[in-house]
GROMACS .gro file of N, CA and C in nm:
model
  495
    1MET      N    1   0.341 -21.826   1.359
    1MET     CA    2   0.325 -21.690   1.344
    1MET      C    3   0.384 -21.616   1.457
    2LEU      N    4   0.464 -21.521   1.435
    2LEU     CA    5   0.528 -21.439   1.529
    2LEU      C    6   0.428 -21.335   1.574
    3ASN      N    7   0.460 -21.277   1.700
    3ASN     CA    8   0.379 -21.170   1.765
    3ASN      C    9   0.452 -21.053   1.804
    4ILE      N   10   0.409 -20.939   1.782
    4ILE     CA   11   0.460 -20.820   1.829
    4ILE      C   12   0.363 -20.751   1.937
    5VAL      N   13   0.413 -20.728   2.050
    5VAL     CA   14   0.328 -20.673   2.165
    5VAL      C   15   0.385 -20.521   2.200
    6LEU      N   16   0.297 -20.433   2.197
    6LEU     CA   17   0.313 -20.294   2.228
    6LEU      C   18   0.246 -20.266   2.365
    7LEU      N   19   0.326 -20.239   2.464
    7LEU     CA   20   0.283 -20.204   2.599
    7LEU      C   21   0.259 -20.065   2.604
    8GLU      N   22   0.139 -20.015   2.613
    8GLU     CA   23   0.102 -19.872   2.638
    8GLU      C   24   0.157 -19.781   2.525
    9PRO      N   25   0.160 -19.818   2.400
    9PRO     CA   26   0.209 -19.719   2.302
    9PRO      C   27   0.152 -19.583   2.306
   10GLU      N   28   0.228 -19.490   2.277
   10GLU     CA   29   0.186 -19.337   2.295
   10GLU      C   30   0.158 -19.274   2.164
   11ILE      N   31   0.241 -19.303   2.057
   11ILE     CA   32   0.232 -19.231   1.936
   11ILE      C   33   0.159 -19.302   1.820
   12PRO      N   34   0.053 -19.245   1.775
   12PRO     CA   35  -0.013 -19.325   1.666
   12PRO      C   36   0.057 -19.356   1.544
   13ALA      N   37   0.138 -19.267   1.498
   13ALA     CA   38   0.218 -19.301   1.376
   13ALA      C   39   0.309 -19.410   1.390
   14ASN      N   40   0.366 -19.435   1.517
   14ASN     CA   41   0.449 -19.546   1.535
   14ASN      C   42   0.373 -19.674   1.527
   15THR      N   43   0.250 -19.685   1.600
   15THR     CA   44   0.180 -19.794   1.599
   15THR      C   45   0.117 -19.826   1.456
   16GLY      N   46   0.080 -19.721   1.378
   16GLY     CA   47   0.047 -19.740   1.242
   16GLY      C   48   0.153 -19.805   1.152
   17ASN      N   49   0.274 -19.747   1.175
   17ASN     CA   50   0.379 -19.809   1.084
   17ASN      C   51   0.408 -19.947   1.130
   18ILE      N   52   0.408 -19.987   1.259
   18ILE     CA   53   0.418 -20.123   1.315
   18ILE      C   54   0.321 -20.205   1.265
   19GLY      N   55   0.188 -20.166   1.249
   19GLY     CA   56   0.076 -20.243   1.203
   19GLY      C   57   0.106 -20.270   1.057
   20ARG      N   58   0.155 -20.177   0.982
   20ARG     CA   59   0.186 -20.205   0.844
   20ARG      C   60   0.287 -20.310   0.833
   21THR      N   61   0.399 -20.298   0.906
   21THR     CA   62   0.500 -20.408   0.907
   21THR      C   63   0.444 -20.539   0.948
   22CYS      N   64   0.349 -20.555   1.031
   22CYS     CA   65   0.295 -20.677   1.071
   22CYS      C   66   0.223 -20.737   0.958
   23VAL      N   67   0.139 -20.647   0.887
   23VAL     CA   68   0.066 -20.709   0.780
   23VAL      C   69   0.161 -20.763   0.669
   24ALA      N   70   0.275 -20.687   0.643
   24ALA     CA   71   0.366 -20.737   0.546
   24ALA      C   72   0.436 -20.866   0.585
   25THR      N   73   0.431 -20.888   0.710
   25THR     CA   74   0.518 -21.022   0.762
   25THR      C   75   0.428 -21.122   0.818
   26ASN      N   76   0.290 -21.097   0.800
   26ASN     CA   77   0.196 -21.202   0.863
   26ASN      C   78   0.226 -21.223   1.017
   27THR      N   79   0.244 -21.108   1.094
   27THR     CA   80   0.268 -21.111   1.230
   27THR      C   81   0.145 -21.053   1.288
   28ARG      N   82   0.117 -21.108   1.419
   28ARG     CA   83   0.015 -21.061   1.493
   28ARG      C   84   0.059 -20.944   1.586
   29LEU      N   85  -0.038 -20.832   1.602
   29LEU     CA   86  -0.006 -20.720   1.681
   29LEU      C   87  -0.091 -20.719   1.797
   30HIS      N   88  -0.030 -20.711   1.920
   30HIS     CA   89  -0.102 -20.705   2.040
   30HIS      C   90  -0.080 -20.572   2.111
   31LEU      N   91  -0.191 -20.506   2.139
   31LEU     CA   92  -0.171 -20.369   2.203
   31LEU      C   93  -0.231 -20.378   2.343
   32ILE      N   94  -0.146 -20.331   2.438
   32ILE     CA   95  -0.186 -20.333   2.567
   32ILE      C   96  -0.218 -20.193   2.612
   33GLU      N   97  -0.342 -20.168   2.668
   33GLU     CA   98  -0.386 -20.036   2.716
   33GLU      C   99  -0.323 -19.995   2.841
   34PRO      N  100  -0.319 -19.873   2.876
   34PRO     CA  101  -0.385 -19.763   2.800
   34PRO      C  102  -0.294 -19.716   2.683
   35LEU      N  103  -0.371 -19.690   2.570
   35LEU     CA  104  -0.308 -19.637   2.445
   35LEU      C  105  -0.304 -19.488   2.464
   36GLY      N  106  -0.208 -19.425   2.395
   36GLY     CA  107  -0.200 -19.272   2.400
   36GLY      C  108  -0.274 -19.215   2.294
   37PHE      N  109  -0.365 -19.296   2.232
   37PHE     CA  110  -0.445 -19.245   2.118
   37PHE      C  111  -0.575 -19.329   2.100
   38ARG      N  112  -0.657 -19.305   2.016
   38ARG     CA  113  -0.779 -19.399   1.985
   38ARG      C  114  -0.746 -19.465   1.860
   39LEU      N  115  -0.790 -19.593   1.853
   39LEU     CA  116  -0.767 -19.680   1.740
   39LEU      C  117  -0.830 -19.626   1.605
   40ASP      N  118  -0.916 -19.538   1.614
   40ASP     CA  119  -0.974 -19.483   1.486
   40ASP      C  120  -0.908 -19.334   1.453
   41GLU      N  121  -0.799 -19.311   1.518
   41GLU     CA  122  -0.737 -19.178   1.502
   41GLU      C  123  -0.668 -19.167   1.364
   42LYS      N  124  -0.686 -19.045   1.307
   42LYS     CA  125  -0.636 -19.028   1.172
   42LYS      C  126  -0.488 -19.053   1.137
   43ALA      N  127  -0.414 -19.014   1.236
   43ALA     CA  128  -0.275 -19.048   1.229
   43ALA      C  129  -0.228 -19.187   1.221
   44LEU      N  130  -0.306 -19.269   1.304
   44LEU     CA  131  -0.284 -19.415   1.295
   44LEU      C  132  -0.320 -19.473   1.157
   45ARG      N  133  -0.433 -19.428   1.107
   45ARG     CA  134  -0.486 -19.476   0.972
   45ARG      C  135  -0.390 -19.428   0.866
   46ARG      N  136  -0.338 -19.302   0.872
   46ARG     CA  137  -0.248 -19.248   0.761
   46ARG      C  138  -0.115 -19.339   0.777
   47ALA      N  139  -0.052 -19.363   0.888
   47ALA     CA  140   0.078 -19.449   0.889
   47ALA      C  141   0.048 -19.590   0.848
   48GLY      N  142  -0.061 -19.643   0.887
   48GLY     CA  143  -0.092 -19.777   0.852
   48GLY      C  144  -0.148 -19.808   0.708
   49MET      N  145  -0.190 -19.685   0.654
   49MET     CA  146  -0.237 -19.675   0.518
   49MET      C  147  -0.360 -19.765   0.492
   50ASP      N  148  -0.370 -19.821   0.387
   50ASP     CA  149  -0.482 -19.914   0.368
   50ASP      C  150  -0.468 -20.053   0.411
   51TYR      N  151  -0.358 -20.078   0.492
   51TYR     CA  152  -0.324 -20.213   0.533
   51TYR      C  153  -0.395 -20.232   0.663
   52TRP      N  154  -0.433 -20.142   0.743
   52TRP     CA  155  -0.480 -20.157   0.878
   52TRP      C  156  -0.602 -20.254   0.888
   53LYS      N  157  -0.689 -20.256   0.789
   53LYS     CA  158  -0.796 -20.347   0.773
   53LYS      C  159  -0.760 -20.495   0.764
   54ASP      N  160  -0.639 -20.514   0.719
   54ASP     CA  161  -0.587 -20.652   0.714
   54ASP      C  162  -0.509 -20.707   0.828
   55LEU      N  163  -0.488 -20.619   0.923
   55LEU     CA  164  -0.409 -20.649   1.045
   55LEU      C  165  -0.478 -20.737   1.145
   56ASP      N  166  -0.404 -20.842   1.194
   56ASP     CA  167  -0.451 -20.922   1.293
   56ASP      C  168  -0.406 -20.860   1.430
   57VAL      N  169  -0.499 -20.781   1.498
   57VAL     CA  170  -0.470 -20.711   1.606
   57VAL      C  171  -0.566 -20.733   1.717
   58THR      N  172  -0.505 -20.751   1.841
   58THR     CA  173  -0.590 -20.774   1.960
   58THR      C  174  -0.544 -20.667   2.069
   59THR      N  175  -0.647 -20.616   2.132
   59THR     CA  176  -0.617 -20.515   2.241
   59THR      C  177  -0.639 -20.589   2.379
   60TYR      N  178  -0.584 -20.541   2.485
   60TYR     CA  179  -0.592 -20.587   2.612
   60TYR      C  180  -0.604 -20.472   2.707
   61ILE      N  181  -0.678 -20.490   2.818
   61ILE     CA  182  -0.705 -20.384   2.911
   61ILE      C  183  -0.583 -20.351   2.995
   62ASP      N  184  -0.492 -20.444   3.018
   62ASP     CA  185  -0.375 -20.415   3.078
   62ASP      C  186  -0.277 -20.529   3.064
   63TYR      N  187  -0.163 -20.528   3.134
   63TYR     CA  188  -0.061 -20.630   3.120
   63TYR      C  189  -0.104 -20.771   3.170
   64GLN      N  190  -0.172 -20.766   3.279
   64GLN     CA  191  -0.221 -20.884   3.338
   64GLN      C  192  -0.321 -20.951   3.244
   65ASP      N  193  -0.410 -20.872   3.182
   65ASP     CA  194  -0.502 -20.920   3.082
   65ASP      C  195  -0.436 -20.989   2.968
   66PHE      N  196  -0.329 -20.932   2.930
   66PHE     CA  197  -0.244 -20.996   2.812
   66PHE      C  198  -0.199 -21.129   2.871
   67LEU      N  199  -0.132 -21.135   2.993
   67LEU     CA  200  -0.079 -21.258   3.034
   67LEU      C  201  -0.183 -21.364   3.049
   68ASP      N  202  -0.300 -21.318   3.106
   68ASP     CA  203  -0.407 -21.415   3.130
   68ASP      C  204  -0.458 -21.472   2.996
   69LYS      N  205  -0.461 -21.397   2.889
   69LYS     CA  206  -0.518 -21.443   2.761
   69LYS      C  207  -0.418 -21.519   2.676
   70ASN      N  208  -0.277 -21.517   2.715
   70ASN     CA  209  -0.180 -21.578   2.648
   70ASN      C  210  -0.087 -21.669   2.733
   71PRO      N  211  -0.157 -21.757   2.795
   71PRO     CA  212  -0.073 -21.846   2.899
   71PRO      C  213   0.029 -21.917   2.843
   72GLY      N  214   0.145 -21.921   2.903
   72GLY     CA  215   0.257 -21.995   2.860
   72GLY      C  216   0.344 -21.933   2.739
   73ALA      N  217   0.295 -21.820   2.704
   73ALA     CA  218   0.356 -21.750   2.591
   73ALA      C  219   0.511 -21.720   2.622
   74LYS      N  220   0.601 -21.745   2.518
   74LYS     CA  221   0.751 -21.719   2.532
   74LYS      C  222   0.753 -21.567   2.489
   75ILE      N  223   0.794 -21.484   2.585
   75ILE     CA  224   0.795 -21.334   2.557
   75ILE      C  225   0.941 -21.290   2.569
   76TYR      N  226   0.983 -21.230   2.466
   76TYR     CA  227   1.112 -21.154   2.477
   76TYR      C  228   1.085 -21.012   2.492
   77MET      N  229   1.158 -20.940   2.572
   77MET     CA  230   1.140 -20.805   2.604
   77MET      C  231   1.245 -20.715   2.554
   78ALA      N  232   1.222 -20.630   2.465
   78ALA     CA  233   1.315 -20.526   2.429
   78ALA      C  234   1.337 -20.418   2.523
   79THR      N  235   1.466 -20.399   2.564
   79THR     CA  236   1.493 -20.293   2.658
   79THR      C  237   1.649 -20.254   2.641
   80THR      N  238   1.672 -20.124   2.671
   80THR     CA  239   1.809 -20.083   2.667
   80THR      C  240   1.885 -20.127   2.798
   81LYS      N  241   1.814 -20.194   2.881
   81LYS     CA  242   1.875 -20.237   3.028
   81LYS      C  243   1.907 -20.383   3.003
   82ALA      N  244   1.886 -20.446   2.897
   82ALA     CA  245   1.931 -20.594   2.882
   82ALA      C  246   2.076 -20.605   2.873
   83GLU      N  247   2.105 -20.737   2.923
   83GLU     CA  248   2.256 -20.765   2.906
   83GLU      C  249   2.286 -20.841   2.769
   84LYS      N  250   2.176 -20.909   2.727
   84LYS     CA  251   2.192 -20.982   2.594
   84LYS      C  252   2.152 -20.897   2.481
   85VAL      N  253   2.216 -20.928   2.364
   85VAL     CA  254   2.186 -20.860   2.240
   85VAL      C  255   2.075 -20.937   2.168
   86TYR      N  256   1.990 -20.877   2.090
   86TYR     CA  257   1.868 -20.943   2.026
   86TYR      C  258   1.912 -21.052   1.941
   87THR      N  259   2.029 -21.063   1.887
   87THR     CA  260   2.075 -21.157   1.809
   87THR      C  261   2.137 -21.289   1.886
   88ASP      N  262   2.140 -21.262   2.012
   88ASP     CA  263   2.186 -21.374   2.097
   88ASP      C  264   2.076 -21.495   2.133
   89VAL      N  265   1.955 -21.462   2.096
   89VAL     CA  266   1.858 -21.565   2.125
   89VAL      C  267   1.798 -21.626   2.008
   90ALA      N  268   1.732 -21.744   2.030
   90ALA     CA  269   1.681 -21.823   1.915
   90ALA      C  270   1.530 -21.801   1.921
   91TYR      N  271   1.470 -21.728   1.823
   91TYR     CA  272   1.324 -21.683   1.836
   91TYR      C  273   1.236 -21.795   1.784
   92GLU      N  274   1.155 -21.849   1.867
   92GLU     CA  275   1.058 -21.952   1.835
   92GLU      C  276   0.961 -21.891   1.730
   93GLU      N  277   0.904 -21.980   1.648
   93GLU     CA  278   0.814 -21.930   1.544
   93GLU      C  279   0.678 -21.869   1.594
   94ASP      N  280   0.645 -21.903   1.729
   94ASP     CA  281   0.523 -21.845   1.765
   94ASP      C  282   0.558 -21.761   1.891
   95CYS      N  283   0.676 -21.711   1.905
   95CYS     CA  284   0.707 -21.628   2.033
   95CYS      C  285   0.655 -21.483   2.016
   96TYR      N  286   0.655 -21.414   2.134
   96TYR     CA  287   0.609 -21.271   2.146
   96TYR      C  288   0.727 -21.189   2.177
   97ILE      N  289   0.737 -21.071   2.091
   97ILE     CA  290   0.844 -20.983   2.121
   97ILE      C  291   0.775 -20.850   2.171
   98MET      N  292   0.809 -20.805   2.290
   98MET     CA  293   0.733 -20.693   2.357
   98MET      C  294   0.822 -20.581   2.356
   99PHE      N  295   0.758 -20.462   2.345
   99PHE     CA  296   0.823 -20.332   2.343
   99PHE      C  297   0.732 -20.247   2.433
  100GLY      N  298   0.807 -20.163   2.502
  100GLY     CA  299   0.740 -20.054   2.594
  100GLY      C  300   0.692 -19.926   2.526
  101LYS      N  301   0.627 -19.844   2.606
  101LYS     CA  302   0.589 -19.713   2.540
  101LYS      C  303   0.712 -19.637   2.515
  102GLU      N  304   0.695 -19.545   2.429
  102GLU     CA  305   0.795 -19.462   2.364
  102GLU      C  306   0.865 -19.376   2.472
  103SER      N  307   0.801 -19.326   2.581
  103SER     CA  308   0.865 -19.227   2.681
  103SER      C  309   0.934 -19.305   2.790
  104ALA      N  310   0.895 -19.439   2.811
  104ALA     CA  311   0.953 -19.492   2.937
  104ALA      C  312   0.995 -19.638   2.910
  105GLY      N  313   0.955 -19.704   2.802
  105GLY     CA  314   0.996 -19.840   2.783
  105GLY      C  315   0.904 -19.939   2.880
  106ILE      N  316   0.955 -20.053   2.888
  106ILE     CA  317   0.878 -20.157   2.971
  106ILE      C  318   0.915 -20.125   3.114
  107PRO      N  319   0.814 -20.127   3.209
  107PRO     CA  320   0.843 -20.093   3.353
  107PRO      C  321   0.949 -20.190   3.410
  108GLU      N  322   1.030 -20.131   3.492
  108GLU     CA  323   1.142 -20.205   3.550
  108GLU      C  324   1.090 -20.333   3.632
  109GLU      N  325   0.977 -20.327   3.694
  109GLU     CA  326   0.918 -20.439   3.772
  109GLU      C  327   0.899 -20.561   3.686
  110ILE      N  328   0.848 -20.536   3.555
  110ILE     CA  329   0.823 -20.648   3.460
  110ILE      C  330   0.956 -20.698   3.413
  111LEU      N  331   1.034 -20.617   3.384
  111LEU     CA  332   1.195 -20.651   3.332
  111LEU      C  333   1.255 -20.738   3.436
  112VAL      N  334   1.250 -20.710   3.565
  112VAL     CA  335   1.315 -20.780   3.663
  112VAL      C  336   1.258 -20.921   3.670
  113GLU      N  337   1.129 -20.931   3.656
  113GLU     CA  338   1.060 -21.064   3.655
  113GLU      C  339   1.089 -21.153   3.537
  114ASN      N  340   1.145 -21.091   3.436
  114ASN     CA  341   1.157 -21.166   3.312
  114ASN      C  342   1.306 -21.136   3.264
  115GLN      N  343   1.405 -21.107   3.347
  115GLN     CA  344   1.534 -21.069   3.309
  115GLN      C  345   1.603 -21.164   3.216
  116GLU      N  346   1.590 -21.299   3.224
  116GLU     CA  347   1.651 -21.397   3.121
  116GLU      C  348   1.589 -21.378   2.988
  117ASN      N  349   1.476 -21.308   2.962
  117ASN     CA  350   1.424 -21.294   2.828
  117ASN      C  351   1.434 -21.143   2.778
  118CYS      N  352   1.528 -21.078   2.843
  118CYS     CA  353   1.536 -20.926   2.804
  118CYS      C  354   1.649 -20.923   2.701
  119VAL      N  355   1.626 -20.849   2.598
  119VAL     CA  356   1.726 -20.830   2.488
  119VAL      C  357   1.740 -20.684   2.452
  120ARG      N  358   1.844 -20.654   2.388
  120ARG     CA  359   1.880 -20.512   2.358
  120ARG      C  360   1.924 -20.495   2.215
  121ILE      N  361   1.900 -20.385   2.156
  121ILE     CA  362   1.960 -20.345   2.026
  121ILE      C  363   2.083 -20.265   2.057
  122PRO      N  364   2.208 -20.308   2.004
  122PRO     CA  365   2.334 -20.218   2.039
  122PRO      C  366   2.322 -20.088   1.976
  123MET      N  367   2.375 -20.002   2.060
  123MET     CA  368   2.376 -19.852   2.010
  123MET      C  369   2.517 -19.793   2.058
  124VAL      N  370   2.563 -19.684   2.009
  124VAL     CA  371   2.679 -19.618   2.060
  124VAL      C  372   2.636 -19.498   2.155
  125GLY      N  373   2.725 -19.459   2.235
  125GLY     CA  374   2.702 -19.338   2.308
  125GLY      C  375   2.582 -19.353   2.415
  126GLU      N  376   2.530 -19.241   2.443
  126GLU     CA  377   2.428 -19.228   2.546
  126GLU      C  378   2.288 -19.203   2.480
  127ILE      N  379   2.267 -19.236   2.363
  127ILE     CA  380   2.126 -19.220   2.307
  127ILE      C  381   2.038 -19.305   2.388
  128ARG      N  382   1.914 -19.252   2.418
  128ARG     CA  383   1.824 -19.311   2.497
  128ARG      C  384   1.768 -19.434   2.431
  129SER      N  385   1.725 -19.434   2.308
  129SER     CA  386   1.674 -19.551   2.237
  129SER      C  387   1.660 -19.520   2.084
  130LEU      N  388   1.616 -19.625   2.008
  130LEU     CA  389   1.580 -19.597   1.875
  130LEU      C  390   1.436 -19.569   1.865
  131ASN      N  391   1.395 -19.526   1.753
  131ASN     CA  392   1.248 -19.510   1.726
  131ASN      C  393   1.172 -19.647   1.744
  132LEU      N  394   1.058 -19.639   1.799
  132LEU     CA  395   0.980 -19.771   1.831
  132LEU      C  396   0.965 -19.852   1.701
  133GLY      N  397   0.912 -19.789   1.589
  133GLY     CA  398   0.894 -19.862   1.479
  133GLY      C  399   1.023 -19.917   1.417
  134ASN      N  400   1.134 -19.858   1.420
  134ASN     CA  401   1.256 -19.904   1.382
  134ASN      C  402   1.295 -20.023   1.466
  135SER      N  403   1.291 -20.003   1.598
  135SER     CA  404   1.323 -20.132   1.678
  135SER      C  405   1.241 -20.247   1.661
  136VAL      N  406   1.112 -20.241   1.632
  136VAL     CA  407   1.029 -20.347   1.602
  136VAL      C  408   1.069 -20.412   1.487
  137ALA      N  409   1.097 -20.342   1.371
  137ALA     CA  410   1.144 -20.386   1.238
  137ALA      C  411   1.282 -20.456   1.259
  138ILE      N  412   1.376 -20.414   1.326
  138ILE     CA  413   1.506 -20.465   1.343
  138ILE      C  414   1.477 -20.604   1.412
  139MET      N  415   1.413 -20.613   1.521
  139MET     CA  416   1.403 -20.737   1.591
  139MET      C  417   1.306 -20.845   1.525
  140LEU      N  418   1.202 -20.799   1.470
  140LEU     CA  419   1.101 -20.883   1.403
  140LEU      C  420   1.178 -20.944   1.273
  141TYR      N  421   1.259 -20.869   1.195
  141TYR     CA  422   1.314 -20.927   1.086
  141TYR      C  423   1.435 -21.030   1.122
  142GLU      N  424   1.485 -21.004   1.233
  142GLU     CA  425   1.590 -21.106   1.287
  142GLU      C  426   1.514 -21.243   1.330
  143ALA      N  427   1.392 -21.231   1.378
  143ALA     CA  428   1.315 -21.346   1.412
  143ALA      C  429   1.271 -21.416   1.293
  144LEU      N  430   1.222 -21.333   1.208
  144LEU     CA  431   1.187 -21.392   1.075
  144LEU      C  432   1.296 -21.460   1.008
  145ARG      N  433   1.419 -21.402   1.001
  145ARG     CA  434   1.528 -21.461   0.938
  145ARG      C  435   1.569 -21.599   0.996
  146GLN      N  436   1.573 -21.606   1.129
  146GLN     CA  437   1.595 -21.724   1.206
  146GLN      C  438   1.497 -21.837   1.183
  147ASN      N  439   1.369 -21.796   1.137
  147ASN     CA  440   1.275 -21.887   1.101
  147ASN      C  441   1.261 -21.897   0.943
  148GLN      N  442   1.367 -21.875   0.885
  148GLN     CA  443   1.377 -21.895   0.733
  148GLN      C  444   1.267 -21.808   0.652
  149PHE      N  445   1.226 -21.708   0.706
  149PHE     CA  446   1.131 -21.616   0.634
  149PHE      C  447   1.009 -21.697   0.588
  150ALA      N  448   0.961 -21.780   0.682
  150ALA     CA  449   0.860 -21.890   0.651
  150ALA      C  450   0.745 -21.822   0.595
  151GLY      N  451   0.698 -21.872   0.477
  151GLY     CA  452   0.570 -21.822   0.401
  151GLY      C  453   0.591 -21.680   0.345
  152MET      N  454   0.708 -21.630   0.336
  152MET     CA  455   0.728 -21.497   0.271
  152MET      C  456   0.791 -21.506   0.137
  153ASN      N  457   0.760 -21.416   0.045
  153ASN     CA  458   0.818 -21.409  -0.073
  153ASN      C  459   0.967 -21.373  -0.075
  154LEU      N  460   1.058 -21.456  -0.127
  154LEU     CA  461   1.193 -21.449  -0.109
  154LEU      C  462   1.262 -21.386  -0.227
  155GLU      N  463   1.195 -21.389  -0.346
  155GLU     CA  464   1.261 -21.331  -0.459
  155GLU      C  465   1.166 -21.223  -0.529
  156GLY      N  466   1.227 -21.125  -0.584
  156GLY     CA  467   1.136 -21.025  -0.670
  156GLY      C  468   1.183 -21.049  -0.807
  157HIS      N  469   1.115 -20.977  -0.893
  157HIS     CA  470   1.126 -20.977  -1.037
  157HIS      C  471   1.130 -20.855  -1.098
  158LEU      N  472   1.244 -20.813  -1.183
  158LEU     CA  473   1.240 -20.692  -1.244
  158LEU      C  474   1.160 -20.712  -1.380
  159HIS      N  475   1.104 -20.600  -1.425
  159HIS     CA  476   1.041 -20.596  -1.550
  159HIS      C  477   1.132 -20.549  -1.652
  160ARG      N  478   1.155 -20.608  -1.758
  160ARG     CA  479   1.241 -20.561  -1.861
  160ARG      C  480   1.174 -20.447  -1.939
  161LEU      N  481   1.237 -20.340  -1.946
  161LEU     CA  482   1.176 -20.233  -2.026
  161LEU      C  483   1.239 -20.226  -2.167
  162GLU      N  484   1.155 -20.201  -2.263
  162GLU     CA  485   1.201 -20.185  -2.394
  162GLU      C  486   1.197 -20.046  -2.432
  163TRP      N  487   1.300 -19.991  -2.472
  163TRP     CA  488   1.323 -19.855  -2.506
  163TRP      C  489   1.291 -19.826  -2.652
  164ASN      N  490   1.223 -19.720  -2.685
  164ASN     CA  491   1.188 -19.696  -2.826
  164ASN      C  492   1.316 -19.638  -2.883
  165LYS      N  493   1.344 -19.690  -3.004
  165LYS     CA  494   1.463 -19.638  -3.081
  165LYS      C  495   1.431 -19.512  -3.165
   0.00000   0.00000   0.00000
């Protein structure tokens, strides 16, 4: 099972959307405090819809608490400062993909300590970053693809409609 880690997320709608994506992909969500909202906030519930109750979510008091409770975890860190592109790495089926808060990303001191595991999503121009929910979806689905979408529905079925004559 893959893991998404949000370090100090600030916007409840982003976290709600990410929670919904995690439920749809059987991915664990890890939230590292401080959060910019309360977990019972209306905007979070609205974005996560009725899926939030099915989410496998763990909260941590800080980054060190997260590390202490997940020893030996393989953590990839999403940042615009990385030299490698997110498609350049092979995601293990139980790895962690970490994203920083919307206003500042992952702190530089954490990135420097983990430089070999930093990855970026390519963009043109001087745009600061993509939306957090979009970034999570892009990288999570690449990791799922590399793991052959294990346990996921791979085909849909259209229903044939009969038209009245």
